[in-house]
Coordinates of N, CA and C in Angstrom, one line a residue:
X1 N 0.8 -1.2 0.0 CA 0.0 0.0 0.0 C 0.9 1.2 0.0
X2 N 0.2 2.2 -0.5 CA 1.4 3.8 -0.9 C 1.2 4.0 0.9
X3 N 2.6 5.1 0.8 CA 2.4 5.6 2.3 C 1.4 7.0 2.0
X4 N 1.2 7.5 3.1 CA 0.2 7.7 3.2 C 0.5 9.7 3.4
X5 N 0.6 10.5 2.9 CA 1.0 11.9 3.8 C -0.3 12.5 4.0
X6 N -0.4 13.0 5.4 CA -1.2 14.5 5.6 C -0.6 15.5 5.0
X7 N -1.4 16.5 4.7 CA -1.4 18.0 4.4 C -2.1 18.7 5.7
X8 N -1.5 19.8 5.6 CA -1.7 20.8 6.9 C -4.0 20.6 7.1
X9 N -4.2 20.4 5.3 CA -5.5 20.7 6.0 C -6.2 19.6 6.0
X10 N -6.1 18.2 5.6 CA -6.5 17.0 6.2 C -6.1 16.9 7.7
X11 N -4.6 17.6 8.0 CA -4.3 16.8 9.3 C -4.9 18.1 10.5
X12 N -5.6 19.1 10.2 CA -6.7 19.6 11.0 C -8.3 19.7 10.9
X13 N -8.5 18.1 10.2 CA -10.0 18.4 9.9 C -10.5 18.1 11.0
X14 N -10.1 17.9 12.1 CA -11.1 17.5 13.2 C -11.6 18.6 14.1
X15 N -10.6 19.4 13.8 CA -11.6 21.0 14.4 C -12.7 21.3 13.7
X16 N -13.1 20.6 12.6 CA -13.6 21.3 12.3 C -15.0 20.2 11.9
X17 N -15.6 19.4 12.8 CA -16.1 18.7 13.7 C -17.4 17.9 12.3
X18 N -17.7 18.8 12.1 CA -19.2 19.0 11.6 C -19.4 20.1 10.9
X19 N -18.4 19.7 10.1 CA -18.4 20.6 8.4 C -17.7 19.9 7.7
X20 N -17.0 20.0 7.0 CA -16.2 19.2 6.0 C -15.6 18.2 6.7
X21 N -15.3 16.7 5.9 CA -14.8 16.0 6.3 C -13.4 15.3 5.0
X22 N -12.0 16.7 4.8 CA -11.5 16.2 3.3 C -10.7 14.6 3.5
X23 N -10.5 14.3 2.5 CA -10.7 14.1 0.8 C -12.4 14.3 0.5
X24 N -12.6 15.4 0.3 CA -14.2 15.1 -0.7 C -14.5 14.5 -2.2
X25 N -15.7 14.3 -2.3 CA -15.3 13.7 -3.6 C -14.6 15.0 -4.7
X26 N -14.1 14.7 -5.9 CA -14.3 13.4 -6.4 C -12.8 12.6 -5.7
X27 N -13.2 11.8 -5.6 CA -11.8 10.8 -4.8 C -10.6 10.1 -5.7
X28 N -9.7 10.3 -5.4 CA -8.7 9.7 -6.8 C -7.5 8.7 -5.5
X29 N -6.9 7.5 -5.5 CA -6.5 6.3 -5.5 C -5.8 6.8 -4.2
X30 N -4.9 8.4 -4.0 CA -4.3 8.4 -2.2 C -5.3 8.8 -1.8
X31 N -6.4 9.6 -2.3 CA -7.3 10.4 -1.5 C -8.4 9.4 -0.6
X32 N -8.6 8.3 -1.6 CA -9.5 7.0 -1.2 C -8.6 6.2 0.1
X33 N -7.3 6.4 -0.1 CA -6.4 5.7 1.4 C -6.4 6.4 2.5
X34 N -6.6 7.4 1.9 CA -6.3 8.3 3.0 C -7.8 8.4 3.9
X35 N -8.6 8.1 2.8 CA -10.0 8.6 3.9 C -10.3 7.0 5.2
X36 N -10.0 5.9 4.1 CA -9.7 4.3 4.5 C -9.0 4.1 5.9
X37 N -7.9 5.0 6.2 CA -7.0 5.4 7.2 C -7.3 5.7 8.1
X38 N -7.6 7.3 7.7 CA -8.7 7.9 8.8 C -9.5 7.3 9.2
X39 N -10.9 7.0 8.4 CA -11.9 5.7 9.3 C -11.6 4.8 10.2
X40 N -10.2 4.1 9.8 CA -9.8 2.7 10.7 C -9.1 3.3 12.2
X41 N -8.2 4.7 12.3 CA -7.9 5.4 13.3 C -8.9 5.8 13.9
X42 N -9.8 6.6 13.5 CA -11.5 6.5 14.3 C -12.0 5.7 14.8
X43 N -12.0 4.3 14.4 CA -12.9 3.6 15.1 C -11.8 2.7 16.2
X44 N -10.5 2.9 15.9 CA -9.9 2.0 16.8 C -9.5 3.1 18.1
X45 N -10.4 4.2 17.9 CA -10.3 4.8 19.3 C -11.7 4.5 19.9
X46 N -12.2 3.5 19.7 CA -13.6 3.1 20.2 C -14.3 4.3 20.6
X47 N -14.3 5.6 20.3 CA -15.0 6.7 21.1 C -15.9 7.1 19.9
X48 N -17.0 7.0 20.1 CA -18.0 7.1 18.6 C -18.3 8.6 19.0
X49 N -18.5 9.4 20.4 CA -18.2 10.7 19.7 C -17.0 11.1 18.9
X50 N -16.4 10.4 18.3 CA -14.9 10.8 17.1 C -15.6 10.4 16.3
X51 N -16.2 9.1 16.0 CA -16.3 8.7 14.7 C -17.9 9.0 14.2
X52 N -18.8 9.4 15.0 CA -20.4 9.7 14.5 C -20.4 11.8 13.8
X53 N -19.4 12.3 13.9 CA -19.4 13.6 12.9 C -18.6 13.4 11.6
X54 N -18.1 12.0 11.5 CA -17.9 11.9 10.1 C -18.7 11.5 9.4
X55 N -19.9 11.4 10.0 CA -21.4 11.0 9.1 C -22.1 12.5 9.1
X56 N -22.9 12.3 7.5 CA -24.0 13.5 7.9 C -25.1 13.1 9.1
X57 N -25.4 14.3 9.1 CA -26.9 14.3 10.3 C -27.8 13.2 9.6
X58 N -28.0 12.8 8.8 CA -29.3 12.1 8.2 C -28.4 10.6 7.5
X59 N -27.3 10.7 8.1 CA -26.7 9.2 7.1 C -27.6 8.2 7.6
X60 N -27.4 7.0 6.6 CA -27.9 5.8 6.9 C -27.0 4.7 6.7
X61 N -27.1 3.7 8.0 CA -26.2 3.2 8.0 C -27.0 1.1 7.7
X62 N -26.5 0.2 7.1 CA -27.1 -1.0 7.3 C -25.7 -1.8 7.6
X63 N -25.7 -2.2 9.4 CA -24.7 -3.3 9.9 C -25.7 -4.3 9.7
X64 N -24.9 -5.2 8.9 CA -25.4 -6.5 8.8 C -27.2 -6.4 9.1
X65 N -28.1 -6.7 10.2 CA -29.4 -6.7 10.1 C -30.0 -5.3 10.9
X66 N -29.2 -5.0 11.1 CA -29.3 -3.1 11.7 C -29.4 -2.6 10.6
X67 N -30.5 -1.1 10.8 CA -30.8 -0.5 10.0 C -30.7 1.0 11.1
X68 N -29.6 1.8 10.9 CA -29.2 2.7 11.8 C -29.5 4.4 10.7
X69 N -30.1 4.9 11.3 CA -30.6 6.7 10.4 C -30.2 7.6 11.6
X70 N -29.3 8.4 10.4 CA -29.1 9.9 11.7 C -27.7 9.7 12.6
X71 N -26.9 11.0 12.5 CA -25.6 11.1 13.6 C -25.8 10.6 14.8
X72 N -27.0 10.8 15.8 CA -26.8 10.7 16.9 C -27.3 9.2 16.8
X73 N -28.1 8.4 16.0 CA -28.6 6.9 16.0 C -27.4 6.6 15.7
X74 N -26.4 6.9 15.1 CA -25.1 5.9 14.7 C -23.9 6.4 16.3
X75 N -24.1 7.5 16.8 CA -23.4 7.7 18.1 C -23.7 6.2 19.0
X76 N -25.1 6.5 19.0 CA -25.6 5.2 19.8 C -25.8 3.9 20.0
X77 N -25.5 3.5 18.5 CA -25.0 2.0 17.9 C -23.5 2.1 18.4
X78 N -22.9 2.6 18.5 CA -21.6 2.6 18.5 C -20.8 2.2 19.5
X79 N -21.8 3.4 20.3 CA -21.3 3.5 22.3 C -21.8 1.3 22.4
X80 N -22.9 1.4 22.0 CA -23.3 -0.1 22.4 C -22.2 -1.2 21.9
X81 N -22.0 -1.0 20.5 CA -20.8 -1.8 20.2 C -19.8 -2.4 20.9
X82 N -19.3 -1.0 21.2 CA -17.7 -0.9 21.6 C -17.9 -1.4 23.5
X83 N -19.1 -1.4 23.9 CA -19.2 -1.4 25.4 C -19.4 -3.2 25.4
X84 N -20.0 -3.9 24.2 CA -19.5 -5.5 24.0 C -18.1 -6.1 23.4
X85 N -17.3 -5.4 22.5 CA -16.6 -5.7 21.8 C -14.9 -5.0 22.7
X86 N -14.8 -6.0 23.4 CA -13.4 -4.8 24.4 C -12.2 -5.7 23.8
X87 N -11.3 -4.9 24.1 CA -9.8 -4.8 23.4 C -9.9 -5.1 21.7
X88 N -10.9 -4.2 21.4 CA -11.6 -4.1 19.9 C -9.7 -3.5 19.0
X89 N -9.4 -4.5 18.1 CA -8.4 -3.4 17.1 C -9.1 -4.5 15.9
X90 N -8.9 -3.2 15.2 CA -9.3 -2.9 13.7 C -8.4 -2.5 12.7
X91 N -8.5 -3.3 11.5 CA -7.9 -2.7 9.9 C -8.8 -2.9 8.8
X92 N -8.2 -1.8 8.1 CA -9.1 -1.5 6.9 C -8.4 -1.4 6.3
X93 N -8.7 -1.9 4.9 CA -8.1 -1.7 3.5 C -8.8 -1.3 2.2
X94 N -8.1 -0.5 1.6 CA -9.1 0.0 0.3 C -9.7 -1.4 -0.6
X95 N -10.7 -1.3 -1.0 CA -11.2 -2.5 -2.1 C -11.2 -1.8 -3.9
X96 N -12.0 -0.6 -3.3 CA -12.1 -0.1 -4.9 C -12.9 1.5 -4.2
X97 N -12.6 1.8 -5.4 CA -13.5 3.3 -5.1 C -13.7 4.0 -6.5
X98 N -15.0 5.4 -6.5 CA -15.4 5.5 -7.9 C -16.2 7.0 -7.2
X99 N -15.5 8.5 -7.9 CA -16.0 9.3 -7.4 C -16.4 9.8 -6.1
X100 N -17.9 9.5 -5.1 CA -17.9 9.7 -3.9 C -18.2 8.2 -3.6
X101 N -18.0 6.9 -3.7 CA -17.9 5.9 -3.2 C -16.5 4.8 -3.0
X102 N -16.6 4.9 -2.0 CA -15.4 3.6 -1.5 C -15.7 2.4 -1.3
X103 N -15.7 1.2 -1.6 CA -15.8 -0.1 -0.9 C -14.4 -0.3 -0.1
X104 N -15.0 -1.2 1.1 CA -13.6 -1.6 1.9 C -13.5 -2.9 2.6
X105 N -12.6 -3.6 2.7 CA -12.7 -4.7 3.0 C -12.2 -4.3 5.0
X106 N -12.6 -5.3 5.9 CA -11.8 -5.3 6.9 C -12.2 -6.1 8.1
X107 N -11.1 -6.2 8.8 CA -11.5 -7.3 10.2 C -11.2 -6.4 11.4
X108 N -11.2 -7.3 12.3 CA -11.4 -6.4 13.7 C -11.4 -8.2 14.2
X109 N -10.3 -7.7 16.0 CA -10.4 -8.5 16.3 C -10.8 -7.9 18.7
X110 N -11.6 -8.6 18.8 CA -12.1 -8.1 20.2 C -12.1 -9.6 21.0
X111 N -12.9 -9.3 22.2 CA -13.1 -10.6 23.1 C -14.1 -9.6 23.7
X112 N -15.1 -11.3 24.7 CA -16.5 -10.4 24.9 C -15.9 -10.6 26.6
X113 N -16.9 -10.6 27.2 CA -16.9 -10.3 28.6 C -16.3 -11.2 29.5
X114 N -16.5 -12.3 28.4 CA -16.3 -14.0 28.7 C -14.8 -14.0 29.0
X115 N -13.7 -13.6 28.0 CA -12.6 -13.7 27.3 C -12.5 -14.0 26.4
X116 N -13.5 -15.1 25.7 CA -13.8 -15.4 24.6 C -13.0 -14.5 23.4
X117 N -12.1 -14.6 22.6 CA -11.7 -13.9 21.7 C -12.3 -14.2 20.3
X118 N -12.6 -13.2 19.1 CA -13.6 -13.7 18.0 C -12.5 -12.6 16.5
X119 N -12.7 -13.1 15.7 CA -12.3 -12.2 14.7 C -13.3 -11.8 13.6
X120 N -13.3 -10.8 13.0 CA -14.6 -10.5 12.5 C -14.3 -9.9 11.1
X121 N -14.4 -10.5 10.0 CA -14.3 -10.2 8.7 C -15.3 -9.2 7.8
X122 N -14.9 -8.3 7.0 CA -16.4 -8.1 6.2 C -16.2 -6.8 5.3
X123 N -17.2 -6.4 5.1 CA -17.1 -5.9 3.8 C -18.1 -4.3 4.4
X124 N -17.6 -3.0 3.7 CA -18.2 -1.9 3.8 C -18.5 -1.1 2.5
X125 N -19.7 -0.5 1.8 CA -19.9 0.3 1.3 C -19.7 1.8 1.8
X126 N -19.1 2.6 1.0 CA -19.6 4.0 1.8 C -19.4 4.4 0.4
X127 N -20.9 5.6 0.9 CA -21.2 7.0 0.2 C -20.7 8.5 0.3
X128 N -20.8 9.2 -0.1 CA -19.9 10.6 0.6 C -20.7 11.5 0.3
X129 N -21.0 12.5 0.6 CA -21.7 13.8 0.2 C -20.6 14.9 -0.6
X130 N -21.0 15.8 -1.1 CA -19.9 16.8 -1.4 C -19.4 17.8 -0.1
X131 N -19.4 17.4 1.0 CA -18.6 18.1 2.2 C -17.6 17.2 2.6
X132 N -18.1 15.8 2.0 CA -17.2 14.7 2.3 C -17.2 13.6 3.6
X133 N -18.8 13.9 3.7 CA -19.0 13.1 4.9 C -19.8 12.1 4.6
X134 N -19.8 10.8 5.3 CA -20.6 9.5 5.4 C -22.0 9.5 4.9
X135 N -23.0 9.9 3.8 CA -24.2 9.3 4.2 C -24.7 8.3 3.8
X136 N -24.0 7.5 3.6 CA -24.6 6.0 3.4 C -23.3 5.0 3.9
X137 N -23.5 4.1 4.7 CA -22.7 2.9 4.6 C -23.2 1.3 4.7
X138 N -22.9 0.5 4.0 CA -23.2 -0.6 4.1 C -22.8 -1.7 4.4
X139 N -22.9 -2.7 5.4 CA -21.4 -3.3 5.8 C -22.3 -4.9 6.4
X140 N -21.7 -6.1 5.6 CA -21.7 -7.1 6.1 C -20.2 -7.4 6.3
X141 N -20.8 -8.2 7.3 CA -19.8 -9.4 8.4 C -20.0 -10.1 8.8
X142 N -18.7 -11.3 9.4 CA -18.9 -12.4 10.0 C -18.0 -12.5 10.7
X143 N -18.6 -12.9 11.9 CA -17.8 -13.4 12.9 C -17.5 -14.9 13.1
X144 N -15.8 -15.0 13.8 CA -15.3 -16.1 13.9 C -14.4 -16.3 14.9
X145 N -15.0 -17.3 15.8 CA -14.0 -17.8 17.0 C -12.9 -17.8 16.9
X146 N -11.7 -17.6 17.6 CA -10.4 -17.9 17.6 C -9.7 -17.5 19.1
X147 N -8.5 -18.3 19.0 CA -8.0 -18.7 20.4 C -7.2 -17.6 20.5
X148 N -6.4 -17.0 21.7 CA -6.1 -15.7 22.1 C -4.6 -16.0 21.0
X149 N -4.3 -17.3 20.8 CA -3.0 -17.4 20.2 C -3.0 -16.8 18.6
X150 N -3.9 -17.5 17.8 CA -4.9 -16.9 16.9 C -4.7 -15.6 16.5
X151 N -4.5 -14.4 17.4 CA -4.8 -13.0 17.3 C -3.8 -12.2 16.6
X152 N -4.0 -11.4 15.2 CA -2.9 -11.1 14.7 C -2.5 -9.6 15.0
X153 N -4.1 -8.9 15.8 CA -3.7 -7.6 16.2 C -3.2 -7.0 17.6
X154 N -2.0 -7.1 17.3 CA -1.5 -7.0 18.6 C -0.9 -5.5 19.4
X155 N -1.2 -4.7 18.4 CA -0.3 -3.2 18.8 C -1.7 -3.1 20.5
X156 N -0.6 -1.6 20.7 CA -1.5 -1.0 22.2 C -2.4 -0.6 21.7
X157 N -3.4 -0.7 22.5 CA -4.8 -0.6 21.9 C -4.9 1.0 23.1
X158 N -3.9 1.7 23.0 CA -3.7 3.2 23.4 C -3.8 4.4 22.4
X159 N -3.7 3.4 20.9 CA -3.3 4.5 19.8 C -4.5 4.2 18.8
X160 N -4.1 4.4 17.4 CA -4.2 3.8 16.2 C -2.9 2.8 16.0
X161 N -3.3 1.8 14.7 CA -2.3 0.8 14.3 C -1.2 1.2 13.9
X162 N -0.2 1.4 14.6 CA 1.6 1.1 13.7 C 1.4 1.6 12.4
X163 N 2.2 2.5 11.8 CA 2.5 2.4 10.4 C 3.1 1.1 10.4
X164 N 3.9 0.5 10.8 CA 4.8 -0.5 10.3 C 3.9 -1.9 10.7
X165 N 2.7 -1.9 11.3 CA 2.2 -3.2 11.4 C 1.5 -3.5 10.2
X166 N 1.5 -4.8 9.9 CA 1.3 -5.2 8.8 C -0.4 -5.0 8.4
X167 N -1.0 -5.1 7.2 CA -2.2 -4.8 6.6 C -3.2 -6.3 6.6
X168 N -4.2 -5.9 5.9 CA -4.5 -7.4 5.9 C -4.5 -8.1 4.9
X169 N -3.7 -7.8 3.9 CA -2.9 -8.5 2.6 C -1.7 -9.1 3.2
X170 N -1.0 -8.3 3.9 CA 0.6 -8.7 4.4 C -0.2 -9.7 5.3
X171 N -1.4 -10.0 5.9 CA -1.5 -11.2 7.1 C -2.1 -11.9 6.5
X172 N -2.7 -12.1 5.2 CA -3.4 -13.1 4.6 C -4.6 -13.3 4.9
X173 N -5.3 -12.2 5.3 CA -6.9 -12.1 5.8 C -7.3 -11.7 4.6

């Protein structure tokens, strides 16, 4: 995968919360990594107030048999998620993209309350508005048992993922 650079004004879009969110469309091959990046650092901070202003107010979201409408309905899916899914790490990888759409492939690996550890494969649509925010995403998945030995994501679950840790081509997922 290319590396990846910020520019001064990707790397302060977060001030600016709930207005633009760049790369907007139209998206061309770093811009589409770069937004794939961002996403996967978002959500591996499990704090969905970070990752529910990259949607519009009215996005629509379909997890697997969820049917989620609206910023604050996807804040709230989220908080629920991440409050079952602990020592949640996540990667994402570009699949294809086309103007304001990305597909993305990606796993995540967590343990439930039990210790039980699970890995979780699957697939995302996203839509983009021209401010460059989420309003549509579509994402099947499957989940799959595995033993703590099993686990390929191992960075501190303090950050986002290592530049230098490997993707999920380099792990064969």
């Amino acid at each position: 995968m290319a590396k990846i650079h910020l520019s001064s004004e990707l790397a302060t879009r977060e001030t600016n919360m709930y207005e633009k969110r760049p790369p907007c469309p139209a998206v061309h091959a770093s811009a589409a990594m770069l937004k794939v990046r961002f996403a996967e650092d978002a959500w591996n901070t499990c704090d969905a107030a970070r990752v529910a202003p990259s949607c519009s107010i009215d996005s629509e979201w379909r997890n697997c048999s969820q049917f989620i409408r609206g910023r604050a309905a996807i804040e709230a899916f989220l908080n629920l998620k991440w409050a079952g899914e602990l020592e949640y790490r996540l990667i994402k990888e570009l699949w294809a993209f086309n103007d304001n759409h990305i597909a993305v492939r990606f796993a995540y690996e967590c343990r439930d309350s039990e210790g039980a550890w699970f890995r979780a494969y699957g697939n995302e649509n996203w839509e983009f508005d021209d401010d460059g925010l989420n309003r549509r995403r579509i994402a099947s998945i499957n989940d799959s048992p595995i033993r703590d030995s099993d686990r390929c994501f191992r960075w501190d679950r303090s950050g986002a993922r290592p530049k230098d840790h490997p993707g999920l081509s380099e792990l064969g997922l």
